[in-house]
mmCIF file of C-alpha atoms in Angstrom:
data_model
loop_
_atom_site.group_PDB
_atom_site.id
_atom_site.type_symbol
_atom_site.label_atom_id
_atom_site.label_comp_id
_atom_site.label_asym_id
_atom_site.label_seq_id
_atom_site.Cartn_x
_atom_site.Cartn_y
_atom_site.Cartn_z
ATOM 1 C CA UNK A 194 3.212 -11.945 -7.262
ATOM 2 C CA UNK A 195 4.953 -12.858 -3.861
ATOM 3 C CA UNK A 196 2.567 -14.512 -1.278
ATOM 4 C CA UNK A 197 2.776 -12.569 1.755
ATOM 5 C CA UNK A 198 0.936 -13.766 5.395
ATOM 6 C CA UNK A 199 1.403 -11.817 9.015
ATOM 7 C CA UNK A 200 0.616 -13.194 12.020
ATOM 8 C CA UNK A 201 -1.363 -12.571 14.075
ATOM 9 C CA UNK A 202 -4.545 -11.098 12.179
ATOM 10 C CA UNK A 203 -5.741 -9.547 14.697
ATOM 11 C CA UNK A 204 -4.762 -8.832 18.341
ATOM 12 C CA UNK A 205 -6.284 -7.277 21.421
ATOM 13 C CA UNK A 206 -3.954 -6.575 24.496
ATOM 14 C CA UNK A 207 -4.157 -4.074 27.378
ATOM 15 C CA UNK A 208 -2.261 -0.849 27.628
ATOM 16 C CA UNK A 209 1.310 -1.449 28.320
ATOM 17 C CA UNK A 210 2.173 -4.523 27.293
ATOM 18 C CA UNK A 211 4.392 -5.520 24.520
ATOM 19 C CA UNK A 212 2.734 -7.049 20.926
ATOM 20 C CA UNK A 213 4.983 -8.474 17.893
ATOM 21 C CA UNK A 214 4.240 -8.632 14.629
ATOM 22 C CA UNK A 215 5.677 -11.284 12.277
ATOM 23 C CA UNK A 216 5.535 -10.536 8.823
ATOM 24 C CA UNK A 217 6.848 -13.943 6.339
ATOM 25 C CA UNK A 218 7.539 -14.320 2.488
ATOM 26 C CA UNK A 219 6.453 -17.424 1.866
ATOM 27 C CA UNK A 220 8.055 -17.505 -1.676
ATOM 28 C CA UNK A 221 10.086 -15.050 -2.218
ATOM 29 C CA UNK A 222 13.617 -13.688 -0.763
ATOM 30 C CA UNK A 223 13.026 -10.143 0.503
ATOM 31 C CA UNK A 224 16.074 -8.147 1.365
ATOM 32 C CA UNK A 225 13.837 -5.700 1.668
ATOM 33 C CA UNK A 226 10.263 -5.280 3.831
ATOM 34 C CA UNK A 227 8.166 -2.399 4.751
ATOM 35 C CA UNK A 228 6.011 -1.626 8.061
ATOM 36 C CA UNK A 229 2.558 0.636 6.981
ATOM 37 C CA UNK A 230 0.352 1.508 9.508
ATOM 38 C CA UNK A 231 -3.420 2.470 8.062
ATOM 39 C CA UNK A 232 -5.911 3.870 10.804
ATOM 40 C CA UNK A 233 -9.707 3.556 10.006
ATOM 41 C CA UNK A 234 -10.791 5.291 6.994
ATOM 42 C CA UNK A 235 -7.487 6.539 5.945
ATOM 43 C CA UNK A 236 -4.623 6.055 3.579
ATOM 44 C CA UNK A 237 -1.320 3.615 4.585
ATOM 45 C CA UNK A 238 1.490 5.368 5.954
ATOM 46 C CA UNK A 239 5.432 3.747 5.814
ATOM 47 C CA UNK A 240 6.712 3.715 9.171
ATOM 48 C CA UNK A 241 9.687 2.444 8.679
ATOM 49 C CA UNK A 242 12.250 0.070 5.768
ATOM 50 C CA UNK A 243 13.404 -2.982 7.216
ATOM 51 C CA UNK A 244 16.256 -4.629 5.665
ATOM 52 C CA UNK A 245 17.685 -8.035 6.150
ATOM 53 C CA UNK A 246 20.573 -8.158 8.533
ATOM 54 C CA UNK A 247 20.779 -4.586 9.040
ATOM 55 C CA UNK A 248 18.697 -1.490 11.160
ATOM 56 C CA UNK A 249 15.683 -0.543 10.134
ATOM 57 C CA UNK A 250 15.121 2.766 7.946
ATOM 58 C CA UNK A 251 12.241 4.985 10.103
ATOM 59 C CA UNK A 252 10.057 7.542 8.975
ATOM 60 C CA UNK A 253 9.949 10.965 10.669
ATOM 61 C CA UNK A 254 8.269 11.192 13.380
ATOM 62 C CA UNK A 255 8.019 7.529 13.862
ATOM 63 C CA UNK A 256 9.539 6.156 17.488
ATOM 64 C CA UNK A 257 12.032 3.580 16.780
ATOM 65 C CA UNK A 258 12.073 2.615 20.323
ATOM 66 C CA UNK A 259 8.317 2.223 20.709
ATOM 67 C CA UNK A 260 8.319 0.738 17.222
ATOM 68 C CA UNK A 261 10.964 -2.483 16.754
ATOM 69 C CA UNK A 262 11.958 -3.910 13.894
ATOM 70 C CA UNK A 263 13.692 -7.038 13.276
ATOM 71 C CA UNK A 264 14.472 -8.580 9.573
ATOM 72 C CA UNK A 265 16.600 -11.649 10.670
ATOM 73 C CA UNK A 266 16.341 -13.529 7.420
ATOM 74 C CA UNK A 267 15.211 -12.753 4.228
ATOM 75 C CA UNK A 268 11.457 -14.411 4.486
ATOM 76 C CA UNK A 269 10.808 -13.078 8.345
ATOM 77 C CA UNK A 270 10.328 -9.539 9.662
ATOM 78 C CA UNK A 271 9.049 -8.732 13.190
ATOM 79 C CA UNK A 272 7.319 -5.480 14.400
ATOM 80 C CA UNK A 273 7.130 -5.094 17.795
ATOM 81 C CA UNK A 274 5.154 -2.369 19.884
ATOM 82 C CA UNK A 275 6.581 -1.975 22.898
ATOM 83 C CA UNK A 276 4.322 -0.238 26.261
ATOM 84 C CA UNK A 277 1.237 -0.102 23.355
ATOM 85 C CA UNK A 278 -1.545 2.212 24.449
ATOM 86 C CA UNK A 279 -4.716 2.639 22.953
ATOM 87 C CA UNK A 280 -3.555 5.479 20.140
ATOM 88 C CA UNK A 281 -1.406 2.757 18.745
ATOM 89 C CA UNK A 282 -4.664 0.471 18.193
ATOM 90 C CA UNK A 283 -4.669 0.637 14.255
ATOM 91 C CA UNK A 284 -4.086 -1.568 10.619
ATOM 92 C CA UNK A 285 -0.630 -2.758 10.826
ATOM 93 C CA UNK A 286 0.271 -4.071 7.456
ATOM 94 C CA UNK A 287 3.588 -5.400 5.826
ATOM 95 C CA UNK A 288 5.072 -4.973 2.314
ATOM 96 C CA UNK A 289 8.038 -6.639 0.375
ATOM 97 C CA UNK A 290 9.720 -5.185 -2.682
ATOM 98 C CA UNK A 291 9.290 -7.407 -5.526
ATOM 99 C CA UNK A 292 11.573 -7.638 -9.001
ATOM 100 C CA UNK A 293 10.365 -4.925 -10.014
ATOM 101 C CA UNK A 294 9.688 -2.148 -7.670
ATOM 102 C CA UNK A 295 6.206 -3.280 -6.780
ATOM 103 C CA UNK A 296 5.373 -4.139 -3.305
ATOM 104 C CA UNK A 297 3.096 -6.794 -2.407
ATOM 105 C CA UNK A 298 1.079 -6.818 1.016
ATOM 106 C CA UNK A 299 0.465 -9.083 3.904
ATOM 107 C CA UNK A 300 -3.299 -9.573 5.106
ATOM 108 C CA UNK A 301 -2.879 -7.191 7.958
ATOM 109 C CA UNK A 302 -2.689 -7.306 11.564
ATOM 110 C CA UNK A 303 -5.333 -5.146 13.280
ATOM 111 C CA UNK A 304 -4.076 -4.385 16.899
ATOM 112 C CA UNK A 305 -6.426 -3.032 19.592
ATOM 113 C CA UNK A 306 -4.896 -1.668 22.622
ATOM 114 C CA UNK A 307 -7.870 -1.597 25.649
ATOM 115 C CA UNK B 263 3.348 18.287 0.076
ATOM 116 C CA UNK B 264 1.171 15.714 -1.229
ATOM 117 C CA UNK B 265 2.596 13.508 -3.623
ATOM 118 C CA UNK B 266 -0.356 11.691 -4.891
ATOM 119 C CA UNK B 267 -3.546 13.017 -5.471
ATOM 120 C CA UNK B 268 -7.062 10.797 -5.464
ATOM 121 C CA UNK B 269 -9.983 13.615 -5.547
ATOM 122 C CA UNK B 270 -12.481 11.643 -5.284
ATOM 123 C CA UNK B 271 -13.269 10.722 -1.717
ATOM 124 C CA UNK B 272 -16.560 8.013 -2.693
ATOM 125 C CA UNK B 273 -17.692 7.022 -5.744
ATOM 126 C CA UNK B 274 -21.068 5.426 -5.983
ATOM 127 C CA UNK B 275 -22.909 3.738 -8.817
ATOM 128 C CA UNK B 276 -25.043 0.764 -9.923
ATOM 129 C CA UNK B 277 -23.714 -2.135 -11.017
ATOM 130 C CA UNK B 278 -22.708 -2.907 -15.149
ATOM 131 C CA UNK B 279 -21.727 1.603 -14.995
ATOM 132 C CA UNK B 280 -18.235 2.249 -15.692
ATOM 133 C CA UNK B 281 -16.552 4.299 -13.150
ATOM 134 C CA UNK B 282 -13.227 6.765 -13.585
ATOM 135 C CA UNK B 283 -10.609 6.743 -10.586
ATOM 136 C CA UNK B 284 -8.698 9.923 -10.936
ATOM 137 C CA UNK B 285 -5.089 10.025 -10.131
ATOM 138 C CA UNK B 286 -2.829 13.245 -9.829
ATOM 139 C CA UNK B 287 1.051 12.857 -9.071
ATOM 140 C CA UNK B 288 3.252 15.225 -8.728
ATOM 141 C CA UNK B 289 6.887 14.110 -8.855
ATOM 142 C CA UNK B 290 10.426 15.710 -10.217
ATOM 143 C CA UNK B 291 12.062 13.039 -10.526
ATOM 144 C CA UNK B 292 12.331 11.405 -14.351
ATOM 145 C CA UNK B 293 12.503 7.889 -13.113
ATOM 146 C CA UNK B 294 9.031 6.757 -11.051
ATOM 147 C CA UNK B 295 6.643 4.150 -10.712
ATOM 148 C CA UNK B 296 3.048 4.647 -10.440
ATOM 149 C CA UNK B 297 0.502 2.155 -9.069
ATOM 150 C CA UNK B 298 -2.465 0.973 -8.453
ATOM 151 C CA UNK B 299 -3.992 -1.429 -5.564
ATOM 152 C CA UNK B 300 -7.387 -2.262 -4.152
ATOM 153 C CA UNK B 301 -8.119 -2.918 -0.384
ATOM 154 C CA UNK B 302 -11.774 -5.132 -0.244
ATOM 155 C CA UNK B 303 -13.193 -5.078 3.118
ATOM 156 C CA UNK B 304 -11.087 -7.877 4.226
ATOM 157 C CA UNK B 305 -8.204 -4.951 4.180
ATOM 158 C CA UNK B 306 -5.699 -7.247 1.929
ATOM 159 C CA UNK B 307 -3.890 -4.909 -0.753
ATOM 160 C CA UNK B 308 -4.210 -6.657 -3.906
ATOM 161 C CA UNK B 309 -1.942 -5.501 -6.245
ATOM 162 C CA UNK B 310 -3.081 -4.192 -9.735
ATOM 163 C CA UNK B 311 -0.850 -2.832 -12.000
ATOM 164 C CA UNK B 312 2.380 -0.951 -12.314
ATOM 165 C CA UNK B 313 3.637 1.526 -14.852
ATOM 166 C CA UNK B 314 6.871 3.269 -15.363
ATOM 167 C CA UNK B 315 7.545 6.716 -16.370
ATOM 168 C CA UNK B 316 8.691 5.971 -20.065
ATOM 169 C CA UNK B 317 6.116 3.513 -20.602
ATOM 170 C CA UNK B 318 2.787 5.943 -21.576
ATOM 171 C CA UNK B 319 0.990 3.350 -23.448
ATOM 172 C CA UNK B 320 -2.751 2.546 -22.086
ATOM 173 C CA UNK B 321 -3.265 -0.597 -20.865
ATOM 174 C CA UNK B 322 -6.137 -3.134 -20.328
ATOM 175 C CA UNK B 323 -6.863 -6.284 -18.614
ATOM 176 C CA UNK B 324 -10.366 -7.428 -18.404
ATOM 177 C CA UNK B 325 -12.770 -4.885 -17.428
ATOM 178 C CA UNK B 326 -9.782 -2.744 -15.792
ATOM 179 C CA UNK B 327 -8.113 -0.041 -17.903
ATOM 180 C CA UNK B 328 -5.355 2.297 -17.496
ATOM 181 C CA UNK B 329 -4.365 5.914 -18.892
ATOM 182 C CA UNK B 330 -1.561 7.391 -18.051
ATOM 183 C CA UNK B 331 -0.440 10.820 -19.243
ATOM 184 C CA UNK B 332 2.807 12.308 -18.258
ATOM 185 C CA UNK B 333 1.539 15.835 -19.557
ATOM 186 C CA UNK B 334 -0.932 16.008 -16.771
ATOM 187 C CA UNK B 335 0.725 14.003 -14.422
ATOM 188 C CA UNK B 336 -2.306 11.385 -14.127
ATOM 189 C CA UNK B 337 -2.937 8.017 -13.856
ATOM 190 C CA UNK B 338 -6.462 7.113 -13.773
ATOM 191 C CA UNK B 339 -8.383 3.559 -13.932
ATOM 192 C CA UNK B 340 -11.598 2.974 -15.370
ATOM 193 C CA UNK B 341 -13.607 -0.146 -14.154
ATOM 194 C CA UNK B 342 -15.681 -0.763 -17.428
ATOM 195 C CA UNK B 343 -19.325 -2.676 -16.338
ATOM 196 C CA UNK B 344 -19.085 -2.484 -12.827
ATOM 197 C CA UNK B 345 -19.411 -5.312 -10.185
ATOM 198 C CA UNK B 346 -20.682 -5.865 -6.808
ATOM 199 C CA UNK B 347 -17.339 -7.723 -6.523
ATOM 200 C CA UNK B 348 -15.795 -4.234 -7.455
ATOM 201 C CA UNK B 349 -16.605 -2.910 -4.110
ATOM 202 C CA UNK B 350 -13.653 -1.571 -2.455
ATOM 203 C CA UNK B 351 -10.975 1.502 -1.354
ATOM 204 C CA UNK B 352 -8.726 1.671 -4.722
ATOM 205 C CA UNK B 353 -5.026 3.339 -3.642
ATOM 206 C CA UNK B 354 -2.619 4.873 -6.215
ATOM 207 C CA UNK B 355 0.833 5.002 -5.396
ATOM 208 C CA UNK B 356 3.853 6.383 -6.354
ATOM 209 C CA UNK B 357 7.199 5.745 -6.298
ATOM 210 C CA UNK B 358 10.613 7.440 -7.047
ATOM 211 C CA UNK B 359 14.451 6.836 -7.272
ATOM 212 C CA UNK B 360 15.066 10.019 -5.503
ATOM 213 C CA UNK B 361 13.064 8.568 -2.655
ATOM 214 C CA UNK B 362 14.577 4.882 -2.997
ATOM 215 C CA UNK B 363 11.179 3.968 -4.409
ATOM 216 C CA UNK B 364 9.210 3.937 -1.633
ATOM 217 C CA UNK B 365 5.781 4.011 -1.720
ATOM 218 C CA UNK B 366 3.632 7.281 -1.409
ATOM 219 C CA UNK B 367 -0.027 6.485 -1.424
ATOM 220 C CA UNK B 368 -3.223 8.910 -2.423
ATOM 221 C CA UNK B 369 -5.640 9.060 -0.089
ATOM 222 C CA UNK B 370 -7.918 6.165 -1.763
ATOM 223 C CA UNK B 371 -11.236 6.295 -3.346
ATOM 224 C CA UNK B 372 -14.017 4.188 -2.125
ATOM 225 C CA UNK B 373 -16.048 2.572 -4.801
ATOM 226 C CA UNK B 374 -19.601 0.923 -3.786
ATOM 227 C CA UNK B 375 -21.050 -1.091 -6.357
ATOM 228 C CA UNK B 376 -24.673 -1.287 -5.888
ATOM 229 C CA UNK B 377 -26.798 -4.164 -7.185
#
């Protein structure tokens, strides 16, 4: 399967500031990523479809403007929170669509907003 | 509505058992994908196995086995002689053309192996 890494793994910033989210394929084209977030003890849910070179796709009830998403190239997408606070502290985790329909899964990026 | 179904919230049992993941889907499309993926405590999805909706035949791989049956809409795993190594939330998934085959995951089932 495709090798997928995010960066960073884990991040801890104060209330109001700004943290991105880089998502890479390291060997394999993805014209299409997807954003999950998974808070403790729960199940992953798709915030939003990020496709190379054009906007991203968001889920209801999912701020676009707190939430930014940037697929410049086919092996990078970015997630950026914008003004975090401490409700968006969660699992932030990436996804590419493989051949054939599977998705395949960064590490993770577990933000904590103090 | 929920798309995906995992009733089983924790499963327990001592290592070398086999243990039975349910899965429930509920779906109206005639083209979907079902799934499933394990998260270990390091919270990496590993990818385990994908099956279409006019492919019904069982499958195996190692101690992992799969049986899906369209006339109850389920799609559950059986870990045959469990392992510590086993420990771990398993997600199925499911995904449709209606829906551009996005992913809708079941709530998980957490599976503690014990020695």
């Amino acid at each position: 399967g495709a090798v997928v890494s995010q960066h960073p793994s884990w991040v801890i910033c104060k209330s109001g500031t700004s943290v991105k989210i880089e998502c890479r394929s390291l060997d394999f084209q993805a014209t299409t990523m997807f954003w999950y977030r998974q808070f403790p003890k729960q199940s992953l849910m798709l915030m939003a479809t990020s496709n190379e070179g054009s906007k991203a796709t968001y889920e209801q009830g999912v701020e676009k403007d707190k939430f930014l998403i940037n697929h410049a190239s086919l092996t990078l997408s970015t997630l950026t929170v914008t003004s975090a606070h401490p409700e968006d502290s969660s699992f932030y985790i990436c996804g590419l669509a493989g051949d054939y329909n599977e998705q395949f899964f960064g590490p993770g990026t577990r933000l904590t907003v103090l | 509505a929920q798309k995906v179904t995992q009733a089983q919230t924790e499963i327990s049992v001592v290592e070398k058992e086999d243990v039975t993941l349910d899965c429930v889907y509920e779906t109206r499309d005639t083209t979907y994908y079902l799934f499933w993926y394990k998260q270990p405590p390091s919270g990496e999805l590993v990818f385990l196995i994908r099956r279409n909706s006019f492919d019904e035949q069982n499958e195996i791989s190692g101690r992992y086995s799969w049986n899906f049956q369209k006339s109850t809409s389920s799609f559950n795993f059986t870990i045959t002689a469990s392992q510590v190594v086993d420990s771990a939330v398993y997600f199925c998934a499911l995904s449709e053309a209606r829906d551009d085959y996005k992913l809708s995951f079941g709530a998980g089932t957490t599976v503690t192996v014990r020695a």
